[in-house]
Amino acid sequence: MLNIKPGGYFKIVIFLIGFLGGLSLFSNWYFEYRASNLLFQNLEEVHRSQKAGYEYLELKRDIGRLIIASNLQQESEVQYLRDSIRLKLRSLRKELNLWRYAIEADLSLAPDNMKEAEQDELNELLLLSQLVIGFESNTHRLLVNIFNEQSQTPQYFEHYQLWQEGLKPLDYAFDTLVRETKAENYLEFEEFEEQIALTWYFDAVLLVSALSLSIVLALLDKKRYQKPLLRLKKFLLRVRNQQSDTLKIGQYGQIYQQIENKLNSVLVRFDNEKTQLEALVEAQQQELTQLRSDKAINAMMLDSVHEALIKTSFSGEILYFNPALTDLLNGFKVEIVRNINSVITFRYENSDLLTFDRLIKDATAHPEKSDLRVLLIDTSSGPLRVSVHIRILDSGVLFSIKDATSAHTQQAQSNLISSLYESFSQSVWLLDEHWNVLDVNSVVCRQYFVQKNELMGRRMPLIEWLLTQQSQYQQVMEHLKKHHHWQGELSELSLESQLVAVKVSIQTLLHPSHLGHYLVVVDRS
């Protein structure tokens, strides 16, 4: 056995644990430092590639918008887009340079097995930069052709198509390089995750080694630590032998009983709160059910009225454009851009159906007759006669449709509301804020033997009788203000001139307007 002074083994154990722990901390710091630097560079590289691709797409969109604006002779928009294109060309070159710097920094930190891929990526980016230089010169040439003041008949779309044909190699290069950049960076992330995982295994090995050395050294110095261990053993035995004299079991029983009583009181309080909450939830569910019922009635009525307004209010300009130019028009502000074929159906005045394709063919075949046409549009209240101005453009066909007359809109609303009320199984009345009748269904009109126009603007007999009973009227109004719904029985004069009680439900609409304020449902079953 080695001859070591007393306390020497303990010092050796402390030294080994400190040395191995420091080695573990240094290795962890090294790998995490490398991983954090690589993570930053990879994120910077992916960000710059995405930013360059975004600048390129924005530049293409602005050029398309410039073509359309110059064709429509919008001088302010043309000036703004021309300056924006020049700024974005410089911004694209700047992003490509930052992208190259990020790849070069990543190349310096990449492991040996990834350096070749990073170098290939750098070469592809240099090739892309050369394509961007050609793209810049082609764009300047396109702007010169567009703004040539000596040209009397500028061929905007012809120049644009020639410019767009030259973008195919650049589009392919951008798309390929951006996707490869993301894929390669993800591979590097996975590789460094594996390296960081190795540090955990290294820590485990160091811990096991330190414990093993500590046990071995303790066994070598067993005689030195034998006396303290025996003293500790005797102390524990003495405490165990004295436990029965100093502590009483009854004390534990009293403490347990107090804790049990407190827990039971808490459980009772929780049960009471649970019962209260269940009652509150049930009441709220009933109220929610009633609100959903009210909302369904109001929503059905308002949606029908809105549908009538939409179908009878065609205003502004509608542009039917070539599907090939959809990308150019995306984001470009026009009054209304939509496909008419999915919204309305045209008819000639002789009631022949007119499809949208047929209208386009007729307008193209006879341009001298396409300035103004009188057509019919099918709506919920019958055919609507509109005047349509048609212009043939290079990008498609431009329609200008005047507003429908207010009389036709009112007629459509009236027909829709009547058809809505006739769909109910019970008698339904729509009243304004002064309890005057706005609309009644045919069942009510036949029951009172009066014409519909004689009831319009007057109060219904039930409400007229209710207004004479001041106490009952105040009770109904207070209930309506609080709950927006009242249900009960009112007196009515029957056909035999006798007072009978009928069930009545009065609701306040969720969105009161000039189209209605109160909805009254009478059940005479």
Coordinates of C-alpha atoms in Angstrom, one line a residue:
M1 CA 0.0 0.0 0.0
L2 CA 1.1 3.5 -0.7
N3 CA 2.4 5.5 2.2
I4 CA 0.3 8.6 2.3
K5 CA 0.0 11.1 5.2
P6 CA -3.3 11.4 7.1
G7 CA -5.9 13.4 5.1
G8 CA -4.0 12.8 1.9
Y9 CA -6.7 10.6 0.3
F10 CA -9.4 13.2 1.0
K11 CA -7.3 15.9 -0.7
I12 CA -6.8 13.6 -3.7
V13 CA -10.6 13.0 -4.0
I14 CA -11.3 16.8 -3.8
F15 CA -8.7 17.4 -6.5
L16 CA -10.0 14.8 -8.8
I17 CA -13.6 15.9 -8.5
G18 CA -12.6 19.5 -9.1
F19 CA -10.4 18.6 -12.1
L20 CA -13.0 16.4 -13.8
G21 CA -15.8 18.9 -13.1
G22 CA -13.8 21.7 -14.6
L23 CA -13.0 19.5 -17.7
S24 CA -16.8 18.8 -18.1
L25 CA -17.7 22.5 -17.8
F26 CA -15.1 23.5 -20.3
S27 CA -16.3 20.8 -22.8
N28 CA -19.9 21.9 -22.4
W29 CA -19.0 25.5 -22.9
Y30 CA -17.0 24.8 -26.0
F31 CA -19.7 22.8 -27.8
E32 CA -22.4 25.2 -26.8
Y33 CA -20.4 28.2 -27.9
R34 CA -19.8 26.5 -31.3
A35 CA -23.5 25.6 -31.6
S36 CA -24.7 29.1 -30.7
N37 CA -22.5 30.7 -33.2
L38 CA -23.5 28.3 -35.9
L39 CA -27.2 28.7 -35.0
F40 CA -26.9 32.5 -35.3
Q41 CA -25.1 32.2 -38.7
N42 CA -27.6 29.7 -40.0
L43 CA -30.6 31.8 -38.9
E44 CA -28.9 34.9 -40.5
E45 CA -28.3 33.0 -43.8
V46 CA -31.9 31.7 -43.9
H47 CA -33.3 35.2 -43.1
R48 CA -31.2 36.8 -45.8
S49 CA -32.2 34.2 -48.4
Q50 CA -35.9 34.7 -47.5
K51 CA -35.6 38.5 -47.6
A52 CA -33.9 38.4 -51.0
G53 CA -36.6 36.2 -52.4
Y54 CA -39.3 38.5 -50.9
E55 CA -37.6 41.6 -52.4
Y56 CA -37.5 39.9 -55.8
L57 CA -41.2 38.9 -55.7
E58 CA -42.1 42.4 -54.6
L59 CA -40.1 43.9 -57.5
K60 CA -41.9 41.7 -60.0
R61 CA -45.3 42.7 -58.6
D62 CA -44.5 46.4 -58.7
I63 CA -43.4 46.1 -62.4
G64 CA -46.8 44.5 -63.2
R65 CA -48.6 47.2 -61.3
L66 CA -46.6 49.8 -63.3
I67 CA -47.7 48.3 -66.6
I68 CA -51.3 48.5 -65.6
A69 CA -51.1 52.0 -64.1
S70 CA -49.3 53.3 -67.2
N71 CA -51.9 51.7 -69.4
L72 CA -54.7 53.4 -67.4
Q73 CA -52.7 56.7 -67.5
Q74 CA -52.5 57.1 -63.7
E75 CA -49.7 59.6 -63.6
S76 CA -49.3 59.8 -59.8
E77 CA -49.3 56.0 -59.4
V78 CA -46.8 55.6 -62.3
Q79 CA -44.4 58.1 -60.7
Y80 CA -44.6 56.4 -57.3
L81 CA -44.1 52.9 -58.8
R82 CA -41.1 54.0 -60.9
D83 CA -39.3 55.4 -57.8
S84 CA -40.3 52.3 -55.8
I85 CA -38.8 50.0 -58.4
R86 CA -35.5 51.8 -58.4
L87 CA -35.3 51.6 -54.6
K88 CA -36.1 47.9 -54.6
L89 CA -33.4 47.2 -57.2
R90 CA -30.9 48.6 -54.8
S91 CA -32.4 46.8 -51.9
L92 CA -32.2 43.5 -53.8
R93 CA -28.5 44.0 -54.5
K94 CA -28.0 44.9 -50.8
E95 CA -29.8 41.7 -49.6
L96 CA -27.7 39.5 -52.0
N97 CA -24.5 41.0 -50.5
L98 CA -25.7 40.3 -47.0
W99 CA -26.6 36.8 -48.0
R100 CA -23.1 36.3 -49.4
Y101 CA -21.5 37.6 -46.2
A102 CA -23.7 35.2 -44.1
I103 CA -22.7 32.2 -46.3
E104 CA -19.0 33.1 -45.9
A105 CA -19.3 33.4 -42.1
D106 CA -21.1 30.0 -42.1
L107 CA -18.4 28.5 -44.2
S108 CA -15.8 29.5 -41.6
L109 CA -17.7 27.8 -38.8
A110 CA -19.0 24.7 -40.6
P111 CA -17.5 21.3 -39.9
D112 CA -15.3 19.7 -42.5
N113 CA -18.0 17.4 -43.9
M114 CA -20.2 20.5 -44.6
K115 CA -17.6 22.8 -46.1
E116 CA -17.9 21.4 -49.6
A117 CA -21.7 22.0 -49.6
E118 CA -21.3 25.5 -48.2
Q119 CA -18.7 26.3 -51.0
D120 CA -21.1 25.0 -53.7
E121 CA -23.9 27.2 -52.2
L122 CA -21.5 30.2 -52.3
N123 CA -20.7 29.5 -56.0
E124 CA -24.5 29.3 -56.8
L125 CA -25.1 32.6 -55.1
L126 CA -22.4 34.3 -57.1
L127 CA -24.0 32.9 -60.3
L128 CA -27.4 34.2 -59.0
S129 CA -25.8 37.7 -58.5
Q130 CA -24.7 37.7 -62.1
L131 CA -28.3 36.9 -63.2
V132 CA -29.5 39.7 -61.0
I133 CA -27.2 42.1 -62.7
G134 CA -28.7 41.1 -66.1
F135 CA -32.2 41.4 -64.6
E136 CA -31.4 44.9 -63.5
S137 CA -30.3 45.9 -67.0
N138 CA -33.4 44.3 -68.5
T139 CA -35.6 46.2 -66.1
H140 CA -34.0 49.5 -66.9
R141 CA -34.5 48.8 -70.6
L142 CA -38.2 48.0 -69.9
L143 CA -38.7 51.3 -68.1
V144 CA -37.0 53.2 -71.0
N145 CA -39.4 51.5 -73.5
I146 CA -42.4 52.3 -71.4
F147 CA -41.6 56.0 -70.8
N148 CA -40.3 56.8 -74.3
E149 CA -42.1 60.0 -75.0
Q150 CA -41.4 59.8 -78.8
S151 CA -43.5 56.6 -79.1
Q152 CA -47.1 57.5 -80.0
T153 CA -48.5 53.9 -79.5
P154 CA -46.6 52.3 -76.6
Q155 CA -46.9 48.5 -76.6
Y156 CA -46.8 48.1 -72.8
F157 CA -47.7 44.4 -72.6
E158 CA -45.4 43.5 -75.5
H159 CA -42.4 44.9 -73.6
Y160 CA -43.6 43.3 -70.4
Q161 CA -43.9 39.9 -72.0
L162 CA -40.4 40.1 -73.5
W163 CA -39.1 41.2 -70.1
Q164 CA -40.9 38.3 -68.4
E165 CA -39.5 35.7 -70.8
G166 CA -36.0 36.7 -69.6
L167 CA -36.9 35.9 -65.9
K168 CA -37.2 32.2 -66.2
P169 CA -33.6 31.3 -65.4
L170 CA -33.6 33.8 -62.5
D171 CA -36.9 32.4 -61.1
Y172 CA -35.5 28.9 -61.2
A173 CA -32.2 30.0 -59.6
F174 CA -34.0 31.9 -56.8
D175 CA -36.4 29.0 -56.0
T176 CA -33.7 26.4 -56.1
L177 CA -31.1 28.3 -54.0
V178 CA -33.6 29.4 -51.3
R179 CA -34.9 25.8 -50.8
E180 CA -31.3 24.4 -50.8
T181 CA -30.3 27.0 -48.2
K182 CA -33.0 25.9 -45.8
A183 CA -32.4 22.2 -46.3
E184 CA -28.6 22.5 -45.7
N185 CA -29.0 24.6 -42.6
Y186 CA -31.5 22.1 -41.1
L187 CA -28.9 19.3 -41.7
E188 CA -26.3 21.4 -39.9
F189 CA -28.7 21.9 -37.0
E190 CA -29.3 18.1 -36.7
E191 CA -25.5 17.4 -36.7
F192 CA -24.8 19.9 -34.0
E193 CA -27.7 18.5 -31.9
E194 CA -25.9 15.2 -32.0
Q195 CA -22.7 16.7 -30.9
I196 CA -24.3 18.5 -28.0
A197 CA -26.0 15.2 -27.0
L198 CA -22.5 13.8 -26.7
T199 CA -21.6 16.2 -23.9
W200 CA -24.3 14.7 -21.7
Y201 CA -22.7 11.2 -22.2
F202 CA -19.3 12.7 -21.4
D203 CA -20.8 14.3 -18.2
A204 CA -22.2 10.9 -17.1
V205 CA -18.9 9.2 -17.7
L206 CA -17.0 11.8 -15.6
L207 CA -19.6 11.5 -12.8
V208 CA -19.3 7.7 -12.7
S209 CA -15.5 7.9 -12.8
A210 CA -15.4 10.4 -9.9
L211 CA -17.7 8.3 -7.7
S212 CA -15.7 5.2 -8.5
L213 CA -12.4 6.9 -7.5
S214 CA -14.0 8.2 -4.3
I215 CA -15.2 4.8 -3.3
V216 CA -11.8 3.2 -4.0
L217 CA -9.9 5.9 -2.0
A218 CA -12.4 5.6 0.9
L219 CA -11.8 1.8 1.0
L220 CA -8.0 2.4 1.1
D221 CA -8.5 4.7 4.1
K222 CA -11.1 2.6 5.8
K223 CA -9.5 2.5 9.3
R224 CA -9.4 6.2 9.5
Y225 CA -13.2 6.7 9.1
Q226 CA -14.2 3.6 11.1
K227 CA -14.4 5.4 14.5
P228 CA -16.6 8.3 13.4
L229 CA -19.0 5.8 11.8
L230 CA -19.3 3.8 15.0
R231 CA -20.0 6.9 17.0
L232 CA -22.8 7.8 14.6
K233 CA -24.3 4.3 14.9
K234 CA -24.4 4.5 18.7
F235 CA -26.0 7.9 18.6
L236 CA -28.8 6.7 16.3
L237 CA -29.4 3.6 18.5
R238 CA -29.7 5.8 21.6
V239 CA -32.2 8.1 19.9
R240 CA -34.3 5.1 18.9
N241 CA -34.3 3.6 22.4
Q242 CA -35.4 7.0 24.0
Q243 CA -38.3 7.6 21.5
S244 CA -40.9 5.6 23.5
D245 CA -40.3 7.6 26.6
T246 CA -40.4 11.1 25.2
L247 CA -43.3 10.8 22.7
K248 CA -46.9 9.7 23.3
I249 CA -49.0 8.0 20.6
G250 CA -52.2 9.8 21.8
Q251 CA -50.7 13.1 20.6
Y252 CA -50.6 11.8 17.1
G253 CA -54.3 10.7 17.3
Q254 CA -55.4 14.2 18.4
I255 CA -53.5 16.0 15.6
Y256 CA -54.9 13.5 13.1
Q257 CA -58.5 14.1 14.4
Q258 CA -58.1 17.9 14.0
I259 CA -56.7 17.6 10.5
E260 CA -59.6 15.3 9.5
N261 CA -62.2 17.7 10.9
K262 CA -60.7 20.6 8.9
L263 CA -60.7 18.6 5.8
N264 CA -64.3 17.6 6.2
S265 CA -65.4 21.2 6.7
V266 CA -63.5 22.2 3.5
L267 CA -65.2 19.3 1.6
V268 CA -68.6 20.5 2.7
R269 CA -67.8 24.1 1.7
F270 CA -66.7 22.8 -1.7
D271 CA -69.9 20.8 -2.2
N272 CA -72.0 23.9 -1.4
E273 CA -70.0 26.0 -3.9
K274 CA -70.3 23.2 -6.5
T275 CA -74.1 23.2 -6.1
Q276 CA -74.3 26.9 -6.5
L277 CA -72.1 26.9 -9.5
E278 CA -74.2 24.1 -11.2
A279 CA -77.4 26.2 -10.6
L280 CA -75.7 29.3 -12.1
V281 CA -74.5 27.3 -15.1
E282 CA -78.0 25.9 -15.7
A283 CA -79.5 29.4 -15.6
Q284 CA -76.9 30.8 -17.9
Q285 CA -77.5 27.9 -20.3
Q286 CA -81.2 28.6 -20.4
E287 CA -80.5 32.3 -21.0
L288 CA -78.0 31.3 -23.8
T289 CA -80.6 29.1 -25.4
Q290 CA -83.1 32.0 -25.5
L291 CA -80.5 34.4 -26.9
R292 CA -79.6 31.9 -29.6
S293 CA -83.3 31.6 -30.5
D294 CA -83.7 35.3 -30.7
K295 CA -80.5 35.7 -32.7
A296 CA -81.6 33.0 -35.2
I297 CA -84.9 34.9 -35.9
N298 CA -83.2 38.3 -36.2
A299 CA -80.3 36.9 -38.3
M300 CA -82.7 35.1 -40.7
M301 CA -84.6 38.4 -41.3
L302 CA -81.6 40.6 -41.5
D303 CA -79.7 38.2 -43.8
S304 CA -82.7 38.1 -46.2
V305 CA -82.8 41.9 -46.2
H306 CA -79.1 42.2 -46.8
E307 CA -79.4 39.7 -49.7
A308 CA -82.1 41.9 -51.3
L309 CA -79.8 44.9 -51.0
I310 CA -76.9 43.1 -52.5
K311 CA -78.9 41.7 -55.4
T312 CA -80.5 45.1 -56.2
S313 CA -77.5 47.4 -55.7
F314 CA -75.0 47.0 -58.5
S315 CA -72.8 50.1 -58.6
G316 CA -69.3 51.0 -59.6
E317 CA -67.0 49.4 -62.2
I318 CA -66.6 45.6 -62.7
L319 CA -63.5 44.4 -64.6
Y320 CA -63.6 41.0 -66.2
F321 CA -59.9 40.2 -66.7
N322 CA -57.8 37.6 -68.5
P323 CA -56.9 34.8 -66.0
A324 CA -53.3 35.0 -67.3
L325 CA -53.0 38.5 -65.6
T326 CA -54.4 37.4 -62.2
D327 CA -51.0 37.7 -60.5
L328 CA -50.6 41.2 -61.8
L329 CA -54.0 42.4 -60.5
N330 CA -53.4 40.8 -57.1
G331 CA -53.0 43.7 -54.7
F332 CA -53.7 46.4 -57.4
K333 CA -56.5 48.7 -56.3
V334 CA -59.5 48.7 -58.7
E335 CA -63.1 49.7 -57.7
I336 CA -64.4 46.1 -57.8
V337 CA -62.6 43.1 -59.3
R338 CA -64.7 40.0 -59.4
N339 CA -66.1 37.5 -61.9
I340 CA -69.6 38.5 -62.8
N341 CA -70.5 35.0 -64.0
S342 CA -70.6 33.9 -60.3
V343 CA -72.8 36.8 -59.1
I344 CA -75.6 37.7 -61.5
T345 CA -77.3 36.4 -64.7
F346 CA -78.0 38.7 -67.6
R347 CA -81.0 38.5 -69.9
Y348 CA -81.8 40.3 -73.1
E349 CA -85.0 42.3 -73.1
N350 CA -86.7 39.5 -75.1
S351 CA -86.1 37.3 -72.0
D352 CA -83.4 35.1 -73.7
L353 CA -80.8 33.9 -71.2
L354 CA -77.4 35.6 -71.8
T355 CA -74.3 33.9 -70.4
F356 CA -71.3 35.9 -69.6
D357 CA -69.2 34.2 -72.3
R358 CA -71.8 35.1 -74.9
L359 CA -71.8 38.7 -73.9
I360 CA -68.0 38.9 -74.2
K361 CA -68.2 37.3 -77.7
D362 CA -71.0 39.7 -78.8
A363 CA -69.1 42.7 -77.5
T364 CA -65.9 41.6 -79.2
A365 CA -67.6 40.8 -82.5
H366 CA -69.5 44.0 -82.6
P367 CA -67.4 46.7 -81.0
E368 CA -69.5 49.5 -82.5
K369 CA -72.5 48.3 -80.5
S370 CA -70.8 47.6 -77.3
D371 CA -70.8 51.2 -75.9
L372 CA -74.3 51.0 -74.2
R373 CA -76.6 48.1 -73.7
V374 CA -79.9 47.7 -71.8
L375 CA -80.0 44.3 -70.1
L376 CA -82.1 42.6 -67.5
I377 CA -80.8 41.1 -64.2
D378 CA -82.8 38.5 -62.3
T379 CA -83.5 39.4 -58.6
S380 CA -85.7 38.2 -55.8
S381 CA -88.4 40.7 -56.8
G382 CA -88.3 40.1 -60.5
P383 CA -86.2 41.2 -63.4
L384 CA -84.2 44.5 -63.0
R385 CA -83.6 46.7 -66.0
V386 CA -80.1 48.2 -66.0
S387 CA -78.0 50.2 -68.4
V388 CA -74.6 48.7 -68.9
H389 CA -71.6 50.6 -70.5
I390 CA -69.0 48.2 -72.0
R391 CA -65.4 49.0 -72.9
I392 CA -63.0 46.5 -74.5
L393 CA -59.5 46.8 -73.0
D394 CA -56.3 44.9 -73.6
S395 CA -56.6 43.3 -70.1
G396 CA -60.3 42.4 -70.5
V397 CA -63.7 44.0 -70.5
L398 CA -64.7 46.9 -68.3
F399 CA -68.4 47.2 -67.3
S400 CA -70.1 50.2 -65.7
I401 CA -73.5 49.5 -64.1
K402 CA -75.7 52.2 -62.7
D403 CA -77.4 51.9 -59.3
A404 CA -80.8 50.2 -59.1
T405 CA -83.7 52.6 -58.4
S406 CA -84.8 53.0 -54.8
A407 CA -88.3 51.9 -55.7
H408 CA -87.0 48.6 -56.9
T409 CA -85.0 48.2 -53.7
Q410 CA -88.0 48.9 -51.5
Q411 CA -90.1 46.4 -53.5
A412 CA -87.5 43.7 -53.1
Q413 CA -87.3 44.3 -49.4
S414 CA -91.1 44.2 -49.0
N415 CA -91.4 41.0 -51.0
L416 CA -88.6 39.3 -49.0
I417 CA -90.1 40.3 -45.7
S418 CA -93.5 39.0 -46.8
S419 CA -92.2 35.7 -47.9
L420 CA -90.2 35.4 -44.6
Y421 CA -93.3 35.9 -42.4
E422 CA -95.5 33.6 -44.5
S423 CA -92.9 30.8 -43.8
F424 CA -93.8 30.9 -40.1
S425 CA -96.6 28.6 -38.8
Q426 CA -97.9 31.3 -36.5
S427 CA -99.1 34.8 -37.2
V428 CA -96.1 37.2 -37.2
W429 CA -96.2 41.0 -37.1
L430 CA -93.3 43.5 -37.7
L431 CA -93.8 46.8 -35.9
D432 CA -91.8 50.0 -35.7
E433 CA -90.7 51.8 -32.6
H434 CA -94.1 53.5 -32.3
W435 CA -96.0 50.1 -32.5
N436 CA -97.2 50.9 -36.0
V437 CA -97.5 47.9 -38.4
L438 CA -94.7 47.7 -41.0
D439 CA -95.7 44.4 -42.6
V440 CA -98.2 41.6 -42.0
N441 CA -98.6 38.2 -43.7
S442 CA -101.6 37.1 -45.7
V443 CA -103.0 34.9 -42.8
V444 CA -103.5 38.0 -40.6
C445 CA -105.0 40.0 -43.5
R446 CA -107.6 37.3 -44.2
Q447 CA -108.5 36.9 -40.6
Y448 CA -109.4 40.6 -40.1
F449 CA -111.1 40.9 -43.6
V450 CA -109.0 43.9 -44.5
Q451 CA -106.6 44.6 -47.2
K452 CA -102.9 44.7 -46.4
N453 CA -102.4 48.4 -47.4
E454 CA -105.3 49.4 -44.9
L455 CA -103.3 47.9 -42.0
M456 CA -100.0 49.4 -43.0
G457 CA -99.1 52.4 -40.8
R458 CA -101.7 51.6 -38.2
R459 CA -101.5 49.7 -34.9
M460 CA -102.6 46.1 -34.7
P461 CA -105.8 45.5 -32.7
L462 CA -103.9 43.6 -29.9
I463 CA -101.4 46.4 -29.4
E464 CA -104.2 49.1 -29.5
W465 CA -106.0 47.3 -26.7
L466 CA -102.8 46.9 -24.7
L467 CA -102.0 50.6 -24.9
T468 CA -105.4 51.4 -23.2
Q469 CA -104.3 49.3 -20.2
Q470 CA -101.7 51.5 -18.7
S471 CA -100.6 49.2 -15.8
Q472 CA -100.2 46.2 -18.1
Y473 CA -98.5 48.2 -20.8
Q474 CA -95.9 49.6 -18.3
Q475 CA -95.3 46.0 -17.0
V476 CA -94.7 44.8 -20.6
M477 CA -92.3 47.7 -21.4
E478 CA -90.2 47.2 -18.2
H479 CA -89.9 43.5 -19.0
L480 CA -88.9 44.2 -22.6
K481 CA -86.2 46.8 -21.5
K482 CA -84.7 44.3 -19.1
H483 CA -85.0 41.0 -21.0
H484 CA -85.8 42.1 -24.6
H485 CA -88.6 39.5 -24.7
W486 CA -92.1 39.2 -23.2
Q487 CA -94.5 36.3 -23.3
G488 CA -98.0 36.2 -21.9
E489 CA -101.7 36.5 -22.7
L490 CA -103.6 39.5 -24.1
S491 CA -107.3 40.2 -24.8
E492 CA -108.5 40.2 -28.4
L493 CA -111.9 40.8 -30.0
S494 CA -112.9 37.7 -31.9
L495 CA -115.0 37.5 -35.0
E496 CA -118.0 37.0 -32.8
S497 CA -117.3 40.3 -31.0
Q498 CA -116.2 38.6 -27.8
L499 CA -113.1 39.1 -25.8
V500 CA -110.8 36.1 -25.8
A501 CA -107.3 35.5 -24.4
V502 CA -104.6 34.6 -26.9
K503 CA -100.9 33.8 -26.3
V504 CA -98.6 36.6 -27.5
S505 CA -94.8 36.8 -27.7
I506 CA -93.2 40.2 -28.1
Q507 CA -89.5 40.5 -28.9
T508 CA -87.1 43.5 -29.4
L509 CA -84.9 42.9 -32.4
L510 CA -81.1 42.6 -31.7
H511 CA -80.4 45.3 -34.3
P512 CA -83.5 47.7 -34.4
S513 CA -83.7 49.9 -37.5
H514 CA -86.2 51.5 -39.9
L515 CA -86.8 47.9 -41.2
G516 CA -88.3 46.9 -37.8
H517 CA -88.2 47.3 -34.0
Y518 CA -90.6 44.8 -32.5
L519 CA -91.5 41.3 -33.6
V520 CA -94.9 40.1 -32.4
V521 CA -95.9 36.4 -32.7
V522 CA -99.6 35.5 -32.0
D523 CA -100.5 31.9 -31.2
R524 CA -104.3 31.3 -31.9
S525 CA -104.1 27.5 -31.7

